[in-house]
Amino acid sequence: MSIHLTRQHEFAVITLDRQEALNALSAAVLRELAQVFDQVAASDARALIITGAGPKAFCAGADIKELSGRSLTEQRRDVAFGQAVLARLDTLPMASVAAINGYAFGGGLELALACTFRIAVPTAKMGLPEIKLGLIPGYGGTQRLPRAVGEARALEMILSGRTVEAEEALRIGLVHRIADGDPVQAAIGFARGFSGFGLPALRLARDAVKRALDFSLHEGLNIEADLNTLASQTQDAEEGMSAFMQKRKPRFKDR
Ligand code: DAK
């Protein structure tokens, strides 16, 4: 197994562990990841942390050794499968945090971009270098990077394939924080900033924001109105507002 699923306190932690290939995403790893996401979805974890094993890499991308020599149909099928696996992160009941502990290139950065949040160690190096291989990103990079950092910066990063260091990544909004110490512990600390709230409201808020750029402002506002209405019907909303009025801490039950 190249993927380990563990529990740290109330959090699920996925560790990519193919250190001999800098945790590159082979087809087998992607299949394992899909299964592990299902396990996380069925668990009571308050958030998911994803990291890489070893001192060097979060994930050095798709496994380059597997990328050539396949038919058009096979390539198209595989790229669609990889996209679907990463898109699953948006449908998990809980938010996800990429704890970027080293290199995050190509598919590795795309995995991090598919997470709700990203935290990087000060020495992390990130980029979408596919252009140097005569390729372009295939696991969502051309779509999620501009949503994170804007079209101008995304075009520059993708067309040059250049490496971005942690400080720049923070400045341009590619990562949310730089880890002070162990990246998984930093990600857990970050997740504690939201993990006590009710999962339904967290999920609805994430969905509303994630869908914002897919629609016009008018349509987006309609989506927000619908999701806001859904949130207002939960028991957690009842509890949150009662607790406020009774000047006590709310006890959310994820209902
Ligand atoms: N795939 C396979 N093996 C990799 C790898 C990768 N992405 N990255 C590193 N490795 C392997 C190396 O080959 C080496 O193995 P051995 O030669 O020792 O057997 C081992 O990991 C250690 O790597 P290095 O010796 O190179 O380590 P360094 O510290 O010197 O350099 C590095 C670290 C991260 C700078 C370097 O390894 C590197 O540049 N790696 C490649 C990074 C990269 O270009 N990543 C983007 C991959 S492209 C598609 C689906 C998806 C995609 C495209 C198409 N379809 C289904 C159509 C997406 C593509 C990508 O993600």
mmCIF file of C-alpha atoms and ligand atoms in Angstrom:
data_model
loop_
_atom_site.group_PDB
_atom_site.id
_atom_site.type_symbol
_atom_site.label_atom_id
_atom_site.label_comp_id
_atom_site.label_asym_id
_atom_site.label_seq_id
_atom_site.Cartn_x
_atom_site.Cartn_y
_atom_site.Cartn_z
ATOM 1 C CA MET A 1 0.000 0.000 0.000
ATOM 2 C CA SER A 2 1.307 3.426 -0.920
ATOM 3 C CA ILE A 3 -1.380 5.298 0.963
ATOM 4 C CA HIS A 4 -1.808 5.264 4.722
ATOM 5 C CA LEU A 5 -4.977 6.408 6.406
ATOM 6 C CA THR A 6 -4.516 7.232 10.081
ATOM 7 C CA ARG A 7 -6.324 9.178 12.718
ATOM 8 C CA GLN A 8 -4.891 12.057 14.734
ATOM 9 C CA HIS A 9 -7.386 13.235 17.321
ATOM 10 C CA GLU A 10 -10.581 14.066 15.432
ATOM 11 C CA PHE A 11 -8.820 14.284 12.059
ATOM 12 C CA ALA A 12 -8.221 11.793 9.265
ATOM 13 C CA VAL A 13 -4.678 11.908 7.877
ATOM 14 C CA ILE A 14 -3.788 10.488 4.461
ATOM 15 C CA THR A 15 -0.076 10.009 3.802
ATOM 16 C CA LEU A 16 1.185 9.328 0.279
ATOM 17 C CA ASP A 17 4.082 6.916 0.707
ATOM 18 C CA ARG A 18 6.079 6.049 -2.415
ATOM 19 C CA GLN A 19 9.251 7.699 -1.296
ATOM 20 C CA GLU A 20 11.405 5.997 -3.951
ATOM 21 C CA ALA A 21 9.437 8.030 -6.544
ATOM 22 C CA LEU A 22 8.931 11.129 -4.370
ATOM 23 C CA ASN A 23 5.326 10.004 -3.738
ATOM 24 C CA ALA A 24 4.406 10.290 -7.433
ATOM 25 C CA LEU A 25 0.814 9.480 -8.373
ATOM 26 C CA SER A 26 0.890 6.201 -10.260
ATOM 27 C CA ALA A 27 -2.376 4.736 -11.548
ATOM 28 C CA ALA A 28 -2.312 2.313 -8.599
ATOM 29 C CA VAL A 29 -1.901 5.178 -6.123
ATOM 30 C CA LEU A 30 -4.833 7.023 -7.688
ATOM 31 C CA ARG A 31 -6.989 3.916 -7.346
ATOM 32 C CA GLU A 32 -5.969 3.544 -3.700
ATOM 33 C CA LEU A 33 -6.670 7.224 -3.113
ATOM 34 C CA ALA A 34 -10.197 6.813 -4.486
ATOM 35 C CA GLN A 35 -10.875 3.973 -2.031
ATOM 36 C CA VAL A 36 -9.386 5.831 0.901
ATOM 37 C CA PHE A 37 -11.491 8.935 0.128
ATOM 38 C CA ASP A 38 -14.569 6.696 0.407
ATOM 39 C CA GLN A 39 -13.362 5.485 3.812
ATOM 40 C CA VAL A 40 -12.820 9.062 4.966
ATOM 41 C CA ALA A 41 -16.260 10.075 3.682
ATOM 42 C CA ALA A 42 -17.847 7.333 5.785
ATOM 43 C CA SER A 43 -15.883 8.266 8.926
ATOM 44 C CA ASP A 44 -16.652 10.782 11.650
ATOM 45 C CA ALA A 45 -13.466 12.786 11.000
ATOM 46 C CA ARG A 46 -13.897 16.559 11.372
ATOM 47 C CA ALA A 47 -11.406 17.307 8.580
ATOM 48 C CA LEU A 48 -8.993 15.510 6.289
ATOM 49 C CA ILE A 49 -5.270 16.266 6.181
ATOM 50 C CA ILE A 50 -3.230 15.040 3.176
ATOM 51 C CA THR A 51 0.559 14.909 3.278
ATOM 52 C CA GLY A 52 3.549 13.092 1.822
ATOM 53 C CA ALA A 53 5.861 10.624 3.566
ATOM 54 C CA GLY A 54 9.535 11.427 4.028
ATOM 55 C CA PRO A 55 11.464 14.647 4.240
ATOM 56 C CA LYS A 56 11.519 15.584 0.547
ATOM 57 C CA ALA A 57 8.180 15.500 -1.182
ATOM 58 C CA PHE A 58 4.480 16.030 -0.806
ATOM 59 C CA CYS A 59 4.085 14.554 -4.286
ATOM 60 C CA ALA A 60 6.268 15.009 -7.388
ATOM 61 C CA GLY A 61 3.317 14.674 -9.766
ATOM 62 C CA ALA A 62 1.866 12.023 -11.989
ATOM 63 C CA ASP A 63 4.231 9.086 -12.404
ATOM 64 C CA ILE A 64 6.167 10.183 -15.486
ATOM 65 C CA LYS A 65 7.310 6.612 -16.120
ATOM 66 C CA GLU A 66 3.677 5.605 -16.765
ATOM 67 C CA LEU A 67 2.678 8.523 -18.975
ATOM 68 C CA SER A 68 3.965 7.515 -22.388
ATOM 69 C CA GLY A 69 3.182 4.697 -24.789
ATOM 70 C CA ARG A 70 -0.548 4.578 -24.338
ATOM 71 C CA SER A 71 -3.298 5.079 -26.879
ATOM 72 C CA LEU A 72 -5.357 8.245 -27.108
ATOM 73 C CA THR A 73 -8.331 6.441 -25.623
ATOM 74 C CA GLU A 74 -6.304 5.166 -22.686
ATOM 75 C CA GLN A 75 -4.815 8.610 -21.996
ATOM 76 C CA ARG A 76 -8.244 10.254 -22.113
ATOM 77 C CA ARG A 77 -9.721 7.621 -19.788
ATOM 78 C CA ASP A 78 -6.827 7.907 -17.322
ATOM 79 C CA VAL A 79 -6.877 11.678 -17.204
ATOM 80 C CA ALA A 80 -10.638 11.676 -16.619
ATOM 81 C CA PHE A 81 -10.176 9.106 -13.837
ATOM 82 C CA GLY A 82 -7.480 11.220 -12.134
ATOM 83 C CA GLN A 83 -9.686 14.313 -12.377
ATOM 84 C CA ALA A 84 -12.629 12.436 -10.871
ATOM 85 C CA VAL A 85 -10.528 11.142 -7.969
ATOM 86 C CA LEU A 86 -9.336 14.637 -7.078
ATOM 87 C CA ALA A 87 -12.799 16.149 -7.563
ATOM 88 C CA ARG A 88 -14.071 13.740 -4.894
ATOM 89 C CA LEU A 89 -12.433 16.031 -2.314
ATOM 90 C CA ASP A 90 -15.136 18.617 -3.054
ATOM 91 C CA THR A 91 -17.882 16.155 -2.208
ATOM 92 C CA LEU A 92 -16.459 14.864 1.074
ATOM 93 C CA PRO A 93 -18.578 15.816 4.079
ATOM 94 C CA MET A 94 -15.542 17.479 5.652
ATOM 95 C CA ALA A 95 -12.996 20.066 4.456
ATOM 96 C CA SER A 96 -9.487 18.995 3.486
ATOM 97 C CA VAL A 97 -6.085 20.542 4.146
ATOM 98 C CA ALA A 98 -2.977 19.732 2.091
ATOM 99 C CA ALA A 99 0.065 19.719 4.380
ATOM 100 C CA ILE A 100 2.731 20.373 1.728
ATOM 101 C CA ASN A 101 5.931 19.011 3.258
ATOM 102 C CA GLY A 102 8.281 19.422 0.280
ATOM 103 C CA TYR A 103 8.018 19.224 -3.513
ATOM 104 C CA ALA A 104 4.506 19.584 -4.904
ATOM 105 C CA PHE A 105 4.808 19.436 -8.672
ATOM 106 C CA GLY A 106 2.363 18.667 -11.454
ATOM 107 C CA GLY A 107 -0.288 16.235 -10.240
ATOM 108 C CA GLY A 108 1.040 16.769 -6.699
ATOM 109 C CA LEU A 109 0.200 20.462 -6.763
ATOM 110 C CA GLU A 110 -3.081 19.585 -8.489
ATOM 111 C CA LEU A 111 -3.918 17.289 -5.556
ATOM 112 C CA ALA A 112 -3.128 20.125 -3.151
ATOM 113 C CA LEU A 113 -5.233 22.541 -5.235
ATOM 114 C CA ALA A 114 -8.170 20.140 -5.042
ATOM 115 C CA CYS A 115 -8.021 20.325 -1.228
ATOM 116 C CA THR A 116 -10.066 23.026 0.489
ATOM 117 C CA PHE A 117 -6.914 24.551 2.081
ATOM 118 C CA ARG A 118 -3.133 24.368 1.686
ATOM 119 C CA ILE A 119 -0.345 24.770 4.225
ATOM 120 C CA ALA A 120 3.313 24.534 3.187
ATOM 121 C CA VAL A 121 6.611 24.148 5.006
ATOM 122 C CA PRO A 122 8.986 27.104 4.449
ATOM 123 C CA THR A 123 11.182 24.968 2.150
ATOM 124 C CA ALA A 124 8.301 23.680 -0.020
ATOM 125 C CA LYS A 125 8.637 24.048 -3.786
ATOM 126 C CA MET A 126 5.566 24.083 -5.966
ATOM 127 C CA GLY A 127 4.819 24.277 -9.661
ATOM 128 C CA LEU A 128 3.103 22.881 -12.714
ATOM 129 C CA PRO A 129 6.140 21.869 -14.826
ATOM 130 C CA GLU A 130 4.215 19.747 -17.358
ATOM 131 C CA ILE A 131 5.196 22.143 -20.174
ATOM 132 C CA LYS A 132 8.808 21.006 -19.745
ATOM 133 C CA LEU A 133 7.670 17.474 -20.627
ATOM 134 C CA GLY A 134 5.732 18.682 -23.660
ATOM 135 C CA LEU A 135 2.493 18.245 -21.707
ATOM 136 C CA ILE A 136 -0.063 20.406 -20.000
ATOM 137 C CA PRO A 137 -1.652 19.797 -16.591
ATOM 138 C CA GLY A 138 -4.327 17.086 -16.639
ATOM 139 C CA TYR A 139 -5.621 16.729 -13.098
ATOM 140 C CA GLY A 140 -7.361 20.093 -12.816
ATOM 141 C CA GLY A 141 -4.357 22.451 -12.716
ATOM 142 C CA THR A 142 -5.449 24.688 -15.589
ATOM 143 C CA GLN A 143 -8.836 25.151 -13.889
ATOM 144 C CA ARG A 144 -8.058 25.317 -10.176
ATOM 145 C CA LEU A 145 -4.797 27.299 -10.291
ATOM 146 C CA PRO A 146 -6.401 30.398 -11.896
ATOM 147 C CA ARG A 147 -9.228 30.167 -9.387
ATOM 148 C CA ALA A 148 -6.634 30.267 -6.586
ATOM 149 C CA VAL A 149 -4.128 32.826 -7.866
ATOM 150 C CA GLY A 150 -5.865 34.583 -10.782
ATOM 151 C CA GLU A 151 -5.535 34.129 -14.523
ATOM 152 C CA ALA A 152 -2.367 36.202 -15.017
ATOM 153 C CA ARG A 153 -0.308 34.369 -12.406
ATOM 154 C CA ALA A 154 -1.680 30.972 -13.430
ATOM 155 C CA LEU A 155 -0.795 31.555 -17.082
ATOM 156 C CA GLU A 156 2.700 32.609 -16.107
ATOM 157 C CA MET A 157 3.226 29.583 -13.840
ATOM 158 C CA ILE A 158 1.787 27.058 -16.316
ATOM 159 C CA LEU A 159 3.455 28.404 -19.477
ATOM 160 C CA SER A 160 6.863 28.828 -17.833
ATOM 161 C CA GLY A 161 6.616 25.728 -15.635
ATOM 162 C CA ARG A 162 8.594 27.625 -13.035
ATOM 163 C CA THR A 163 8.949 26.708 -9.391
ATOM 164 C CA VAL A 164 7.283 28.837 -6.722
ATOM 165 C CA GLU A 165 8.714 28.897 -3.207
ATOM 166 C CA ALA A 166 6.592 28.941 -0.062
ATOM 167 C CA GLU A 167 6.880 32.702 0.613
ATOM 168 C CA GLU A 168 5.691 33.565 -2.905
ATOM 169 C CA ALA A 169 2.981 30.908 -2.720
ATOM 170 C CA LEU A 170 1.644 32.593 0.419
ATOM 171 C CA ARG A 171 1.821 36.047 -1.159
ATOM 172 C CA ILE A 172 -0.114 35.037 -4.289
ATOM 173 C CA GLY A 173 -2.736 33.002 -2.431
ATOM 174 C CA LEU A 174 -1.557 29.585 -3.580
ATOM 175 C CA VAL A 175 -1.212 28.488 0.060
ATOM 176 C CA HIS A 176 -3.099 29.748 3.085
ATOM 177 C CA ARG A 177 -0.306 29.478 5.668
ATOM 178 C CA ILE A 178 3.343 28.606 6.063
ATOM 179 C CA ALA A 179 3.768 25.840 8.621
ATOM 180 C CA ASP A 180 5.654 26.656 11.763
ATOM 181 C CA GLY A 181 7.159 23.238 12.561
ATOM 182 C CA ASP A 182 5.637 19.889 11.645
ATOM 183 C CA PRO A 183 3.309 20.370 8.648
ATOM 184 C CA VAL A 184 0.678 17.853 9.767
ATOM 185 C CA GLN A 185 0.492 19.437 13.225
ATOM 186 C CA ALA A 186 0.292 22.860 11.574
ATOM 187 C CA ALA A 187 -2.540 21.608 9.351
ATOM 188 C CA ILE A 188 -4.330 20.201 12.397
ATOM 189 C CA GLY A 189 -3.931 23.548 14.171
ATOM 190 C CA PHE A 190 -5.323 25.283 11.087
ATOM 191 C CA ALA A 191 -8.238 22.822 10.855
ATOM 192 C CA ARG A 192 -9.109 23.520 14.504
ATOM 193 C CA GLY A 193 -10.055 27.003 13.325
ATOM 194 C CA PHE A 194 -13.214 25.559 11.746
ATOM 195 C CA SER A 195 -13.598 21.931 12.776
ATOM 196 C CA GLY A 196 -15.791 22.706 15.799
ATOM 197 C CA PHE A 197 -18.544 24.132 13.608
ATOM 198 C CA GLY A 198 -21.332 21.960 12.213
ATOM 199 C CA LEU A 199 -20.365 19.897 9.174
ATOM 200 C CA PRO A 200 -23.572 20.711 7.224
ATOM 201 C CA ALA A 201 -22.953 24.472 7.448
ATOM 202 C CA LEU A 202 -19.261 24.033 6.658
ATOM 203 C CA ARG A 203 -20.116 21.970 3.624
ATOM 204 C CA LEU A 204 -22.793 24.352 2.365
ATOM 205 C CA ALA A 205 -20.429 27.328 2.775
ATOM 206 C CA ARG A 206 -17.676 25.468 0.906
ATOM 207 C CA ASP A 207 -20.097 24.508 -1.875
ATOM 208 C CA ALA A 208 -21.366 28.074 -2.276
ATOM 209 C CA VAL A 209 -17.846 29.503 -2.543
ATOM 210 C CA LYS A 210 -16.547 26.710 -4.778
ATOM 211 C CA ARG A 211 -19.423 27.213 -7.213
ATOM 212 C CA ALA A 212 -19.065 30.996 -7.244
ATOM 213 C CA LEU A 213 -16.729 31.164 -10.224
ATOM 214 C CA ASP A 214 -18.740 28.684 -12.281
ATOM 215 C CA PHE A 215 -21.673 31.053 -12.575
ATOM 216 C CA SER A 216 -22.645 34.667 -13.182
ATOM 217 C CA LEU A 217 -23.125 36.819 -10.072
ATOM 218 C CA HIS A 218 -26.880 36.591 -10.553
ATOM 219 C CA GLU A 219 -26.867 32.781 -10.678
ATOM 220 C CA GLY A 220 -24.324 32.597 -7.853
ATOM 221 C CA LEU A 221 -26.547 34.708 -5.626
ATOM 222 C CA ASN A 222 -29.428 32.338 -6.353
ATOM 223 C CA ILE A 223 -27.237 29.399 -5.319
ATOM 224 C CA GLU A 224 -26.225 31.227 -2.156
ATOM 225 C CA ALA A 225 -29.892 31.933 -1.361
ATOM 226 C CA ASP A 226 -30.750 28.242 -1.793
ATOM 227 C CA LEU A 227 -27.824 26.980 0.297
ATOM 228 C CA ASN A 228 -28.412 29.634 2.957
ATOM 229 C CA THR A 229 -32.044 28.486 3.167
ATOM 230 C CA LEU A 230 -30.902 24.873 3.520
ATOM 231 C CA ALA A 231 -28.476 25.833 6.301
ATOM 232 C CA SER A 232 -31.208 27.731 8.124
ATOM 233 C CA GLN A 233 -33.297 24.539 8.269
ATOM 234 C CA THR A 234 -30.673 22.486 10.126
ATOM 235 C CA GLN A 235 -30.835 21.673 13.824
ATOM 236 C CA ASP A 236 -27.360 23.174 14.104
ATOM 237 C CA ALA A 237 -28.717 26.549 12.964
ATOM 238 C CA GLU A 238 -31.450 26.332 15.592
ATOM 239 C CA GLU A 239 -28.825 25.450 18.197
ATOM 240 C CA GLY A 240 -26.377 28.151 17.089
ATOM 241 C CA MET A 241 -28.957 30.923 17.307
ATOM 242 C CA SER A 242 -30.426 29.641 20.614
ATOM 243 C CA ALA A 243 -26.932 29.435 22.110
ATOM 244 C CA PHE A 244 -26.254 33.016 21.068
ATOM 245 C CA MET A 245 -29.404 34.255 22.729
ATOM 246 C CA GLN A 246 -28.775 32.197 25.855
ATOM 247 C CA LYS A 247 -25.172 33.479 25.964
ATOM 248 C CA ARG A 248 -23.655 29.987 25.923
ATOM 249 C CA LYS A 249 -21.435 27.963 23.599
ATOM 250 C CA PRO A 250 -23.360 26.075 20.890
ATOM 251 C CA ARG A 251 -23.295 22.270 20.802
ATOM 252 C CA PHE A 252 -23.450 21.391 17.125
ATOM 253 C CA LYS A 253 -24.564 17.870 16.209
ATOM 254 C CA ASP A 254 -23.967 17.892 12.428
ATOM 255 C CA ARG A 255 -27.705 17.778 11.750
HETATM 256 N N1 DAK B 1 7.323 10.353 -11.591
HETATM 257 C C1 DAK B 1 8.076 9.236 -11.439
HETATM 258 N N2 DAK B 1 9.227 9.219 -10.737
HETATM 259 C C2 DAK B 1 9.644 10.371 -10.206
HETATM 260 C C3 DAK B 1 8.903 11.579 -10.330
HETATM 261 C C4 DAK B 1 7.683 11.532 -11.069
HETATM 262 N N3 DAK B 1 6.904 12.592 -11.217
HETATM 263 N N4 DAK B 1 9.597 12.553 -9.700
HETATM 264 C C5 DAK B 1 10.689 11.979 -9.191
HETATM 265 N N5 DAK B 1 10.734 10.656 -9.475
HETATM 266 C C6 DAK B 1 11.728 9.689 -9.113
HETATM 267 C C7 DAK B 1 13.030 9.915 -9.868
HETATM 268 O O1 DAK B 1 12.969 9.316 -11.138
HETATM 269 C C8 DAK B 1 14.023 9.261 -8.947
HETATM 270 O O2 DAK B 1 13.944 7.868 -9.125
HETATM 271 P P1 DAK B 1 15.278 6.984 -9.464
HETATM 272 O O3 DAK B 1 15.852 7.595 -10.690
HETATM 273 O O4 DAK B 1 16.159 7.166 -8.253
HETATM 274 O O5 DAK B 1 14.760 5.592 -9.650
HETATM 275 C C9 DAK B 1 13.471 9.549 -7.554
HETATM 276 O O6 DAK B 1 12.091 9.871 -7.740
HETATM 277 C C10 DAK B 1 14.148 10.740 -6.892
HETATM 278 O O7 DAK B 1 14.067 11.831 -7.779
HETATM 279 P P2 DAK B 1 15.348 12.725 -8.137
HETATM 280 O O8 DAK B 1 16.594 11.926 -8.087
HETATM 281 O O9 DAK B 1 15.048 13.432 -9.397
HETATM 282 O O10 DAK B 1 15.348 13.732 -6.900
HETATM 283 P P3 DAK B 1 15.925 15.209 -6.855
HETATM 284 O O11 DAK B 1 15.878 15.615 -5.435
HETATM 285 O O12 DAK B 1 17.229 15.310 -7.589
HETATM 286 O O13 DAK B 1 14.881 16.088 -7.686
HETATM 287 C C11 DAK B 1 12.648 16.819 -8.329
HETATM 288 C C12 DAK B 1 13.578 16.244 -7.201
HETATM 289 C C13 DAK B 1 11.229 16.834 -7.752
HETATM 290 C C14 DAK B 1 13.083 18.246 -8.650
HETATM 291 C C15 DAK B 1 12.759 15.896 -9.584
HETATM 292 O O14 DAK B 1 12.602 14.532 -9.171
HETATM 293 C C16 DAK B 1 11.744 16.217 -10.621
HETATM 294 O O15 DAK B 1 11.885 17.215 -11.347
HETATM 295 N N6 DAK B 1 10.707 15.372 -10.739
HETATM 296 C C17 DAK B 1 9.690 15.500 -11.739
HETATM 297 C C18 DAK B 1 8.701 16.589 -11.377
HETATM 298 C C19 DAK B 1 7.684 16.757 -12.456
HETATM 299 O O16 DAK B 1 8.008 17.095 -13.595
HETATM 300 N N7 DAK B 1 6.440 16.538 -12.115
HETATM 301 C C20 DAK B 1 5.346 16.754 -13.002
HETATM 302 C C21 DAK B 1 4.961 15.474 -13.543
HETATM 303 S S1 DAK B 1 3.887 15.719 -14.932
HETATM 304 C C22 DAK B 1 -1.994 12.622 -17.811
HETATM 305 C C23 DAK B 1 -2.247 12.671 -16.469
HETATM 306 C C24 DAK B 1 -1.571 13.565 -15.682
HETATM 307 C C25 DAK B 1 -0.609 14.401 -16.186
HETATM 308 C C26 DAK B 1 -0.382 14.360 -17.541
HETATM 309 C C27 DAK B 1 -1.075 13.488 -18.372
HETATM 310 N N8 DAK B 1 -2.674 11.653 -18.635
HETATM 311 C C28 DAK B 1 -3.293 10.463 -18.020
HETATM 312 C C29 DAK B 1 -2.749 11.853 -20.041
HETATM 313 C C30 DAK B 1 0.158 15.201 -15.278
HETATM 314 C C31 DAK B 1 1.489 15.173 -15.400
HETATM 315 C C32 DAK B 1 2.396 15.519 -14.327
HETATM 316 O O17 DAK B 1 2.122 15.583 -13.141
#
